[in-house]
Coordinates of C-alpha atoms and ligand atoms in Angstrom, one line a residue:
Chain A
M480 CA 7.7 -18.6 -26.5
L481 CA 4.7 -18.5 -24.3
E482 CA 2.9 -22.1 -24.6
I483 CA -0.9 -22.0 -23.4
R484 CA -2.2 -25.7 -22.5
D485 CA -5.6 -27.2 -21.4
L486 CA -5.6 -24.0 -19.1
N487 CA -8.6 -23.7 -16.8
A488 CA -9.5 -20.9 -14.3
W489 CA -12.3 -20.2 -11.8
Y490 CA -13.9 -17.7 -10.1
G491 CA -14.7 -18.8 -6.7
E492 CA -17.0 -21.8 -8.4
S493 CA -17.5 -20.2 -11.0
H494 CA -15.4 -22.3 -14.2
V495 CA -14.7 -19.6 -16.5
L496 CA -11.8 -20.6 -18.8
H497 CA -12.1 -24.3 -20.0
G498 CA -9.1 -25.9 -21.5
L499 CA -7.9 -23.3 -23.8
D500 CA -4.8 -24.0 -25.5
M501 CA -2.7 -21.4 -27.5
D502 CA 0.8 -20.4 -28.4
I503 CA 2.2 -16.7 -28.4
P504 CA 5.6 -16.3 -30.4
E505 CA 8.5 -14.4 -29.3
G506 CA 8.3 -11.1 -31.1
K507 CA 4.8 -11.2 -32.5
V508 CA 1.4 -9.1 -31.9
V509 CA -1.5 -12.3 -30.9
T510 CA -4.6 -10.7 -30.7
L511 CA -7.4 -12.7 -28.5
L512 CA -11.1 -11.8 -30.4
G513 CA -13.9 -12.4 -28.7
R514 CA -17.7 -11.3 -27.0
N515 CA -18.0 -9.9 -23.6
G516 CA -17.9 -12.4 -20.9
A517 CA -15.6 -14.6 -23.0
G518 CA -12.5 -14.5 -20.7
K519 CA -10.6 -12.6 -22.3
T520 CA -9.7 -11.0 -19.0
T521 CA -9.5 -13.8 -16.9
M522 CA -6.9 -14.9 -19.5
M523 CA -4.5 -11.8 -18.7
R524 CA -5.3 -12.2 -15.2
T525 CA -4.0 -15.7 -15.4
I526 CA -1.1 -15.2 -17.2
M527 CA -0.2 -12.6 -15.1
G528 CA -1.1 -15.0 -11.7
L529 CA -4.0 -13.1 -10.5
M530 CA -6.3 -15.8 -10.5
G531 CA -6.8 -17.8 -7.5
K532 CA -7.7 -21.2 -9.2
T533 CA -6.1 -22.6 -12.3
T534 CA -4.8 -26.0 -14.0
G535 CA -2.9 -26.1 -17.3
T536 CA 0.5 -25.3 -17.9
L537 CA 1.3 -21.9 -19.0
T538 CA 5.3 -22.3 -20.1
Y539 CA 7.1 -19.4 -20.6
Q540 CA 10.9 -19.5 -20.9
G541 CA 11.0 -23.0 -20.0
V542 CA 9.0 -22.2 -16.8
D543 CA 5.9 -23.0 -15.5
L544 CA 4.4 -19.5 -14.8
L545 CA 0.8 -21.2 -13.1
K546 CA 3.6 -21.8 -10.5
L547 CA 4.9 -18.7 -9.4
R548 CA 3.3 -15.5 -7.4
P549 CA 2.4 -12.2 -9.7
D550 CA 5.8 -10.3 -8.5
Q551 CA 7.8 -13.5 -9.8
I552 CA 6.3 -13.4 -13.3
A553 CA 6.4 -9.8 -13.7
R554 CA 10.5 -10.0 -13.1
R555 CA 10.6 -12.6 -16.5
G556 CA 9.5 -9.7 -17.9
I557 CA 5.8 -9.8 -18.7
A558 CA 3.8 -6.4 -17.6
L559 CA -0.3 -6.0 -17.8
C560 CA -2.0 -2.6 -18.7
P561 CA -5.2 -3.9 -17.3
E562 CA -8.9 -3.5 -18.5
D563 CA -9.8 -1.3 -15.6
R564 CA -6.3 0.7 -15.6
A565 CA -5.8 0.6 -12.3
I566 CA -4.0 4.0 -12.1
F567 CA -3.4 4.3 -8.4
P568 CA -5.5 7.0 -7.0
S569 CA -3.0 8.2 -3.8
L570 CA -0.6 8.5 -6.4
S571 CA 0.3 11.1 -8.7
V572 CA 0.5 10.9 -12.7
Q573 CA 4.4 10.8 -12.6
E574 CA 4.4 8.7 -9.2
N575 CA 2.3 6.0 -10.9
L576 CA 4.6 6.2 -14.2
F577 CA 7.6 5.5 -12.0
L578 CA 5.8 2.8 -9.9
P579 CA 6.6 -0.4 -12.1
P580 CA 10.0 -1.2 -11.2
I581 CA 12.8 -1.6 -14.0
I582 CA 13.0 -5.1 -14.3
A583 CA 15.3 -5.6 -17.3
K584 CA 17.3 -3.1 -19.6
G585 CA 15.7 -1.7 -22.5
G586 CA 12.5 -0.2 -21.4
M587 CA 11.5 3.3 -23.7
E588 CA 13.3 6.4 -22.1
I589 CA 11.1 8.8 -20.3
D590 CA 11.5 11.5 -22.8
H591 CA 10.1 9.3 -25.4
I592 CA 7.2 8.1 -23.6
Y593 CA 6.2 11.8 -22.9
K594 CA 6.9 12.1 -26.7
L595 CA 4.3 9.6 -27.2
F596 CA 2.0 11.0 -24.7
P597 CA 2.4 14.5 -24.1
N598 CA -0.8 14.6 -21.7
I599 CA 0.8 13.1 -19.3
R600 CA 3.8 14.9 -18.9
E601 CA 1.4 18.2 -18.6
R602 CA -0.4 16.3 -16.0
A603 CA 3.0 15.0 -14.3
S604 CA 2.1 16.2 -10.5
S605 CA -2.2 16.1 -11.1
R606 CA -3.7 13.1 -9.1
G607 CA -3.8 9.8 -11.1
T608 CA -7.2 9.7 -10.9
Q609 CA -7.9 13.7 -11.8
L610 CA -7.3 12.5 -15.3
S611 CA -10.0 12.4 -18.2
G612 CA -10.6 8.0 -19.0
G613 CA -8.4 8.6 -22.1
E614 CA -5.3 10.1 -20.7
Q615 CA -5.8 7.4 -18.0
Q616 CA -5.3 4.5 -20.2
M617 CA -2.2 6.2 -22.2
L618 CA -0.8 6.5 -18.3
A619 CA -1.2 2.7 -18.0
I620 CA -0.1 1.9 -21.1
A621 CA 3.2 4.5 -20.3
R622 CA 3.5 2.5 -17.0
I623 CA 4.5 -0.5 -18.8
L624 CA 6.7 1.1 -21.5
R625 CA 9.4 2.1 -18.7
T626 CA 10.4 -1.5 -16.8
G627 CA 12.1 -3.2 -19.7
A628 CA 9.1 -5.7 -20.0
R629 CA 9.5 -7.5 -23.5
F630 CA 6.0 -9.0 -23.3
L631 CA 2.9 -6.7 -23.1
L632 CA -0.7 -7.7 -22.1
L633 CA -2.9 -5.3 -23.3
D634 CA -6.7 -5.7 -22.3
E635 CA -8.2 -3.2 -24.6
P636 CA -5.6 -0.2 -24.9
T637 CA -8.2 1.7 -26.9
E638 CA -11.5 1.6 -25.6
G639 CA -12.8 5.0 -25.5
L640 CA -10.4 6.7 -26.5
A641 CA -10.6 9.5 -29.3
P642 CA -9.6 8.1 -33.0
V643 CA -6.5 10.6 -33.1
I644 CA -5.1 8.6 -29.7
V645 CA -6.1 5.3 -30.9
Q646 CA -3.9 6.1 -34.2
Q647 CA -1.1 7.2 -32.0
I648 CA -1.6 3.8 -29.8
A649 CA -1.8 1.8 -32.9
R650 CA 1.5 3.7 -33.8
T651 CA 3.3 2.5 -30.4
I652 CA 2.3 -0.9 -31.0
K653 CA 3.8 -1.0 -34.3
E654 CA 6.7 0.7 -32.8
I655 CA 7.3 -1.3 -29.6
K656 CA 6.5 -4.6 -32.1
A657 CA 9.7 -3.3 -34.6
L658 CA 11.7 -4.0 -31.2
G659 CA 11.2 -7.3 -30.8
Y660 CA 8.3 -7.0 -28.3
T661 CA 5.7 -9.7 -27.9
I662 CA 2.5 -8.7 -27.2
L663 CA -0.8 -10.0 -26.5
L664 CA -3.8 -7.7 -27.7
V665 CA -7.6 -7.8 -26.3
E666 CA -9.9 -5.7 -28.8
Q667 CA -12.9 -5.5 -29.3
N668 CA -12.8 -3.5 -32.5
A669 CA -11.6 -5.7 -35.2
R670 CA -10.8 -3.2 -37.4
F671 CA -8.1 -1.5 -35.3
V672 CA -5.9 -4.9 -34.8
E673 CA -6.4 -5.9 -38.4
D674 CA -2.7 -4.6 -39.5
L675 CA -1.3 -4.6 -36.7
A676 CA -1.3 -8.4 -35.4
D677 CA 0.1 -11.5 -36.8
I678 CA -1.7 -14.2 -35.4
H679 CA -5.3 -14.0 -34.5
Y680 CA -7.5 -15.9 -31.2
L681 CA -10.9 -15.8 -31.4
I682 CA -12.2 -16.8 -27.8
E683 CA -15.9 -18.1 -27.1
N684 CA -17.0 -19.2 -23.6
G685 CA -13.9 -20.0 -22.1
A686 CA -12.2 -21.4 -25.6
I687 CA -10.2 -20.8 -28.1
V688 CA -12.7 -21.7 -31.4
D689 CA -10.3 -20.4 -33.8
R690 CA -7.1 -19.0 -35.0
M691 CA -6.0 -17.4 -38.0
E692 CA -2.4 -15.9 -39.3
A693 CA -2.8 -12.1 -40.8
A694 CA -3.0 -12.8 -43.9
E695 CA -6.6 -14.9 -43.6
F696 CA -8.1 -12.7 -41.5
A697 CA -9.6 -10.2 -44.1
A698 CA -11.0 -13.4 -45.8
N699 CA -12.5 -14.7 -42.6
I700 CA -13.4 -10.7 -41.5
D701 CA -17.0 -12.0 -41.6
R702 CA -17.2 -14.9 -39.5
V703 CA -15.0 -12.9 -36.8
D704 CA -17.6 -10.0 -36.7
K705 CA -20.3 -12.7 -36.1
L706 CA -18.1 -14.1 -33.6
L707 CA -17.8 -10.7 -31.9
G708 CA -21.8 -10.1 -32.9
V709 CA -20.8 -6.6 -34.9
Chain B
M406 CA -14.8 25.9 38.9
F407 CA -13.1 27.4 36.1
D408 CA -9.7 29.0 37.2
I409 CA -8.5 30.7 34.2
N410 CA -4.5 31.4 34.8
I411 CA -2.8 32.2 31.6
N412 CA 0.5 30.9 32.4
L413 CA -1.2 27.6 34.0
I414 CA -2.9 26.9 30.9
L415 CA 0.1 27.6 28.6
G416 CA 1.9 25.5 30.6
Q417 CA 0.0 22.1 30.7
M418 CA -0.5 22.4 27.1
V419 CA 3.1 22.7 26.7
L420 CA 3.1 19.2 28.9
G421 CA 0.2 18.0 27.1
M422 CA 2.6 18.6 23.9
V423 CA 4.5 15.8 25.6
N424 CA 1.2 13.4 25.6
G425 CA 0.8 14.2 22.1
V426 CA 3.5 13.2 20.6
F427 CA 3.2 9.8 22.2
Y428 CA -0.1 9.8 20.6
A429 CA 0.5 10.8 17.3
I430 CA 3.5 8.2 17.1
L431 CA 1.1 5.4 18.1
S432 CA -1.4 6.4 15.8
L433 CA 0.9 6.8 13.2
G434 CA 2.1 3.3 13.6
L435 CA -1.8 2.6 13.7
A436 CA -3.0 4.1 10.8
I437 CA -0.1 3.2 8.9
I438 CA -0.5 -0.7 9.5
F439 CA -4.2 -0.3 9.2
G440 CA -4.0 1.4 6.0
L441 CA -1.5 -1.5 4.1
L442 CA -2.3 -4.7 6.2
G443 CA -6.0 -4.2 7.1
V444 CA -5.2 -5.0 10.5
I445 CA -6.4 -2.5 13.6
N446 CA -3.7 -4.0 15.8
F447 CA -4.9 -4.0 19.5
A448 CA -1.1 -5.0 20.1
H449 CA 0.4 -1.6 19.1
G450 CA 0.4 -0.4 22.9
V451 CA 2.1 -3.7 24.1
F452 CA 4.9 -2.9 21.6
F453 CA 5.5 1.0 23.3
M454 CA 5.5 -1.3 26.2
L455 CA 7.6 -3.7 25.3
G456 CA 9.8 -0.6 24.1
A457 CA 10.3 0.7 28.1
F458 CA 11.0 -2.4 29.3
A459 CA 13.8 -3.0 26.4
A460 CA 15.5 0.1 27.0
Y461 CA 15.0 -0.8 30.7
M462 CA 16.4 -4.4 30.5
L463 CA 19.4 -3.1 28.4
G464 CA 20.1 -0.8 30.8
E465 CA 20.1 -3.4 33.6
T466 CA 22.1 -6.3 31.8
L467 CA 24.2 -4.8 29.7
G468 CA 24.4 -1.2 31.0
I469 CA 23.6 0.4 27.7
G470 CA 21.9 3.9 28.4
Y471 CA 18.8 5.5 26.8
W472 CA 20.9 6.3 23.9
G473 CA 22.0 3.4 23.0
A474 CA 18.5 2.4 23.6
L475 CA 16.9 4.8 21.3
V476 CA 19.1 3.1 18.6
L477 CA 18.4 -0.5 19.4
V478 CA 15.3 -0.9 20.8
P479 CA 13.7 0.0 17.7
V480 CA 15.2 -2.6 15.8
M481 CA 15.0 -5.2 18.7
I482 CA 11.1 -4.3 18.5
G483 CA 10.7 -4.0 14.7
G484 CA 12.4 -7.8 14.4
L485 CA 9.9 -9.1 16.8
G486 CA 7.3 -7.5 14.9
L487 CA 8.5 -8.6 11.6
V488 CA 8.2 -12.8 13.6
V489 CA 4.7 -11.9 14.8
E490 CA 3.7 -10.6 11.7
V491 CA 5.5 -13.5 9.9
V492 CA 4.4 -16.4 12.1
L493 CA 0.5 -14.9 13.2
I494 CA -1.1 -12.3 11.3
R495 CA 0.1 -13.2 8.0
H496 CA -2.8 -16.0 8.2
L497 CA -5.6 -13.3 8.4
Y498 CA -5.3 -10.6 5.7
K499 CA -7.6 -12.9 3.3
L500 CA -10.7 -12.6 6.3
D501 CA -12.5 -10.1 7.9
H502 CA -10.5 -6.9 10.0
L503 CA -12.7 -8.5 13.3
Y504 CA -10.2 -11.4 13.4
G505 CA -6.8 -9.3 12.7
L506 CA -7.7 -7.6 15.9
L507 CA -9.0 -10.2 18.0
L508 CA -5.9 -11.7 17.4
T509 CA -3.4 -8.9 18.0
L510 CA -5.8 -8.1 21.1
G511 CA -5.0 -12.0 22.3
L512 CA -1.5 -11.0 22.0
A513 CA -1.8 -8.0 24.1
L514 CA -3.2 -9.5 26.8
F515 CA -0.6 -12.5 26.5
A516 CA 2.5 -10.4 26.8
E517 CA 1.1 -8.3 29.0
G518 CA 0.0 -11.3 31.2
A519 CA 3.9 -12.3 30.5
I520 CA 5.8 -9.5 31.5
R521 CA 3.5 -9.0 34.6
I522 CA 4.3 -12.4 35.6
F523 CA 8.6 -11.5 35.1
F524 CA 8.3 -8.4 36.3
G525 CA 5.7 -7.9 38.9
P526 CA 2.8 -5.0 38.3
Q527 CA 4.8 -2.3 40.1
G528 CA 6.5 0.2 38.0
L529 CA 10.2 0.2 37.3
P530 CA 12.4 3.6 37.9
Y531 CA 13.8 4.5 34.2
S532 CA 16.1 7.1 34.9
I533 CA 16.1 10.2 32.2
P534 CA 19.6 10.7 31.0
D535 CA 22.3 12.7 32.2
N536 CA 22.5 15.6 29.8
M537 CA 19.3 15.7 29.5
R538 CA 18.9 16.9 33.6
G539 CA 17.5 20.3 34.2
A540 CA 14.9 22.8 32.9
V541 CA 14.4 26.0 30.7
N542 CA 12.9 28.5 31.7
L543 CA 10.3 29.5 29.2
G544 CA 9.1 32.8 31.3
F545 CA 5.1 31.1 31.6
M546 CA 6.8 28.0 33.1
F547 CA 10.4 25.9 33.6
L548 CA 10.5 23.2 31.2
P549 CA 12.7 20.0 31.8
Y550 CA 15.0 19.7 28.9
Y551 CA 14.3 15.9 28.6
R552 CA 10.5 16.9 28.0
A553 CA 11.1 19.5 25.5
W554 CA 13.4 16.7 23.7
V555 CA 10.4 14.5 23.5
V556 CA 8.3 16.8 21.9
V557 CA 11.2 18.0 19.2
F558 CA 12.1 14.6 18.3
G559 CA 8.9 13.2 18.5
I560 CA 7.7 15.9 16.4
V561 CA 10.7 15.2 14.0
L562 CA 10.2 11.9 13.9
C563 CA 6.5 11.8 12.9
F564 CA 7.6 14.4 10.3
A565 CA 9.9 12.4 8.9
T566 CA 7.8 8.7 9.2
W567 CA 5.2 11.4 6.6
F568 CA 7.9 12.5 4.4
V569 CA 8.9 9.3 3.8
I570 CA 5.2 7.8 3.1
E571 CA 4.0 10.7 0.7
M572 CA 7.3 12.3 -0.7
T573 CA 9.4 9.1 -1.9
P574 CA 9.4 6.0 -4.2
L575 CA 9.2 3.9 -1.4
G576 CA 6.4 5.9 0.3
A577 CA 4.4 6.0 -3.7
K578 CA 4.9 1.8 -3.1
L579 CA 3.5 2.2 0.1
R580 CA 0.5 4.0 -1.1
A581 CA -0.2 2.1 -4.4
A582 CA -0.1 -0.6 -2.4
T583 CA -2.8 0.3 -0.3
D584 CA -4.9 1.4 -2.9
N585 CA -4.5 -1.9 -4.9
P586 CA -2.0 -4.5 -3.7
A587 CA -2.6 -7.2 -6.5
M588 CA -1.8 -4.7 -9.2
V589 CA 1.4 -3.3 -7.3
Q590 CA 2.6 -6.9 -7.0
A591 CA 1.5 -7.8 -10.9
F592 CA 4.1 -4.3 -11.4
G593 CA 7.2 -6.7 -9.9
I594 CA 7.0 -5.3 -6.3
N595 CA 7.1 -8.5 -3.5
V596 CA 4.0 -7.2 -1.8
P597 CA 4.1 -9.7 1.2
V598 CA 7.2 -8.9 2.1
M599 CA 6.1 -5.4 1.8
L600 CA 3.9 -6.0 4.1
T601 CA 6.1 -7.9 6.9
L602 CA 8.0 -4.7 6.8
T603 CA 5.4 -1.9 6.9
Y604 CA 4.4 -4.2 10.2
A605 CA 7.8 -4.0 11.7
A606 CA 8.3 -0.7 10.8
G607 CA 5.3 0.7 12.6
V608 CA 5.7 -1.4 15.8
A609 CA 9.2 0.0 16.2
L610 CA 8.1 3.0 15.9
A611 CA 5.9 2.1 19.2
G612 CA 9.3 0.6 20.6
V613 CA 11.0 4.2 20.4
G614 CA 7.7 5.7 21.8
G615 CA 8.3 3.6 24.3
V616 CA 12.0 4.3 25.1
M617 CA 11.3 8.1 24.7
A618 CA 8.5 7.3 27.4
A619 CA 10.5 5.2 30.0
P620 CA 11.8 8.7 31.9
I621 CA 8.7 10.1 31.9
M622 CA 6.3 7.8 32.6
S623 CA 6.1 4.8 34.8
V624 CA 7.6 1.6 33.3
D625 CA 4.9 -1.0 34.3
P626 CA 3.4 -3.8 32.2
A627 CA -0.3 -1.8 31.4
M628 CA 1.5 1.4 30.6
G629 CA 0.6 0.5 26.9
T630 CA -2.7 -0.6 27.7
N631 CA -3.2 2.4 29.2
I632 CA -2.1 4.9 26.1
V633 CA -3.8 2.5 23.4
I634 CA -7.0 3.0 24.9
V635 CA -6.4 6.5 24.4
V636 CA -5.1 6.3 20.8
F637 CA -8.0 4.5 19.8
A638 CA -9.9 7.3 20.7
V639 CA -7.1 9.5 18.7
V640 CA -7.6 7.5 15.9
V641 CA -11.4 7.3 15.9
I642 CA -11.5 11.1 15.9
G643 CA -8.3 11.4 13.0
G644 CA -10.3 9.2 10.9
M645 CA -8.3 6.0 9.8
G646 CA -5.8 6.2 6.7
S647 CA -4.6 9.6 6.7
I648 CA -0.8 10.2 7.8
L649 CA -0.8 13.8 8.1
G650 CA -4.3 13.6 10.1
S651 CA -3.1 10.7 12.4
I652 CA -0.2 13.0 13.1
L653 CA -2.0 16.2 13.7
T654 CA -5.2 15.1 15.9
G655 CA -2.4 13.2 18.2
L656 CA -0.4 16.6 18.6
G657 CA -3.8 18.3 18.6
L658 CA -5.3 16.2 21.1
G659 CA -1.9 16.7 23.4
L660 CA -3.4 19.8 23.5
V661 CA -6.4 19.7 24.4
E662 CA -6.0 17.4 27.5
G663 CA -3.5 19.9 28.9
F664 CA -5.6 22.8 28.3
A665 CA -8.6 20.6 30.0
K666 CA -6.0 19.9 33.0
A667 CA -5.3 23.6 33.5
V668 CA -9.1 24.9 33.4
F669 CA -11.2 21.7 34.3
P670 CA -8.6 19.2 35.8
E671 CA -11.3 16.9 36.8
A672 CA -12.2 16.6 32.8
S673 CA -8.5 15.8 31.4
S674 CA -8.9 12.4 31.4
T675 CA -12.3 11.7 29.9
V676 CA -11.6 15.0 27.4
I677 CA -10.5 13.0 24.8
F678 CA -13.5 10.7 24.6
A679 CA -15.7 13.4 24.5
V680 CA -14.2 14.7 21.4
M681 CA -14.7 11.5 20.2
V682 CA -18.4 11.2 21.3
V683 CA -18.5 15.0 19.4
V684 CA -16.7 13.7 16.2
L685 CA -18.3 10.3 16.1
V686 CA -21.8 12.1 15.9
L687 CA -20.9 15.3 13.4
R688 CA -18.6 13.3 11.4
P689 CA -18.4 9.8 11.6
R690 CA -15.2 9.3 9.1
G691 CA -13.1 11.4 11.3
L692 CA -11.8 14.4 10.7
F693 CA -9.2 13.8 8.1
G694 CA -10.7 10.2 7.1
K695 CA -11.7 9.9 3.6
M696 CA -14.8 8.4 2.8
A697 CA -15.3 4.7 2.9
Ligands
ATP1193 N1 -14.4 -11.4 -10.3 C1 -15.1 -12.2 -10.8 N2 -15.9 -13.2 -10.3 C2 -16.9 -13.8 -10.8 N3 -16.7 -14.2 -12.3 C3 -15.9 -13.3 -12.7 C4 -15.4 -12.3 -12.4 N4 -14.6 -11.9 -13.4 C5 -15.3 -12.1 -14.2 N5 -16.0 -12.9 -14.1 C6 -17.1 -13.7 -15.1 O1 -16.4 -14.6 -15.9 C7 -16.4 -14.5 -17.1 C8 -15.1 -14.0 -18.4 O2 -14.9 -12.9 -17.8 P1 -13.8 -11.5 -18.7 O3 -13.6 -10.7 -17.7 O4 -12.8 -12.9 -19.3 O5 -14.2 -11.5 -19.9 P2 -13.8 -10.7 -21.2 O6 -14.0 -11.2 -22.1 O7 -12.7 -10.1 -20.5 O8 -15.1 -9.6 -20.8 P3 -14.7 -7.9 -21.5 O9 -15.1 -8.1 -23.3 O10 -16.5 -7.9 -21.1 O11 -14.1 -7.4 -20.7 C9 -17.8 -13.9 -17.5 O12 -18.8 -14.7 -17.5 C10 -17.9 -12.8 -16.2 O13 -19.4 -12.9 -16.0
MG1194 MG1 -12.6 -7.9 -20.4

């Protein structure tokens, strides 16, 4: 569904993605694994149209996303949960949750979201930034489940969360995958993605260095650990 | 030197509210525009002045009176603001705030000069609407109905704007885009259009102010510049970035000015600047300003 070919991206003069190729099939959970600074977040930002200078092609449902503005990309059903969470400080928790417009039918019902993340309901009228780090992460994920976007970009969604919450998020990902969502998941934690993902990509210095199916992952876990430097 | 007469003080403070309402309307628009666009809109006073001239012209050419102007002029001035944003201002967003200030200052000088060429420098007459003639006896003063209307309508307008920004989903979008425009756009909201409409709405507010001012201030090319200089002091005192802050500061300084007019008339035109100096020394981010 998303076909990435010879993708290059720059921050100003600094060349960060170097001819990256990737395929993200519809309805699959695909991970992007790599060390700090490998270019994972940059990859997500590029898909979302947030990078200044880019070359290559990003074909999504027959359209080259590199030619679109971020809002046009979002309207095609792609949503980002960014690494820094981007909770808006001037908005209440509830306003943060309802900010992204509904772009298609089939998003998650608000009651369902509150059931998944009860903390968010309890803190609905607080300022977004008065939430704990973990709660902010839950809010950032919850925020994009409502919109009806079918392709979710999750940039390290479990970073800094307590194990129970990590489990909770793993269950949520499984659940939305069963609903047919497509997910690109950036993670440092290989164990977390192990039984979630269908396809794993390994990224190093802004290029894909390996690709493996879920079935091959366990056998190659040493190689993955080495690449991740753990 | 100090002549304490309580009726005079109360009377001047009520009249000060009239000015305060204009300060509030204008600084509110400036705050909204600066918050979202990062542009210090020096042309704000000119849109106020153009609002008054538009009301005058509607009356002269089409026979449309005050009430019609109150509805039509904001649409006209908003439309003009829309064009100005699309043609000029949007090209500056990536640059330092200083460029926006310089551009809008240039625009202001140009527009003021053009109006002076067409209409001359002297004030034009604009009469109080017929159904607003007369005055109400407040016991300590006779308050002309029209000035009472300006105060009430101005306050309603300010708080309606505040309500929209702080309490509605539309306002949440505006606030979010002020925090992090890239992310708002990545959620599917067309931020460039939002910036255009915000600029248009901000200057339309100034245009409404101009119509309200036409019957009580002199409709002349310098009226915008004259008031906007005070309004920038109001903004410095209130602090950039707070909607409620700019409303309260505008109204409050109108009262302060009125009070000064009663007890020490010689200082009335400078008291706001004196307050500004004190605030800058004691609290540089302004009374309601957020930390930078
Ligand atoms: N705003 C920026 N300006 C310049 N260079 C940047 C910027 N953001 C990231 N980089 C550089 O781009 C490279 C890739 O960064 P990126 O954020 O994509 O890494 P990452 O794989 O997401 O790392 P992490 O696991 O730490 O989140 C790094 O070398 C980083 O230093
Ligand atoms: Mg990252």
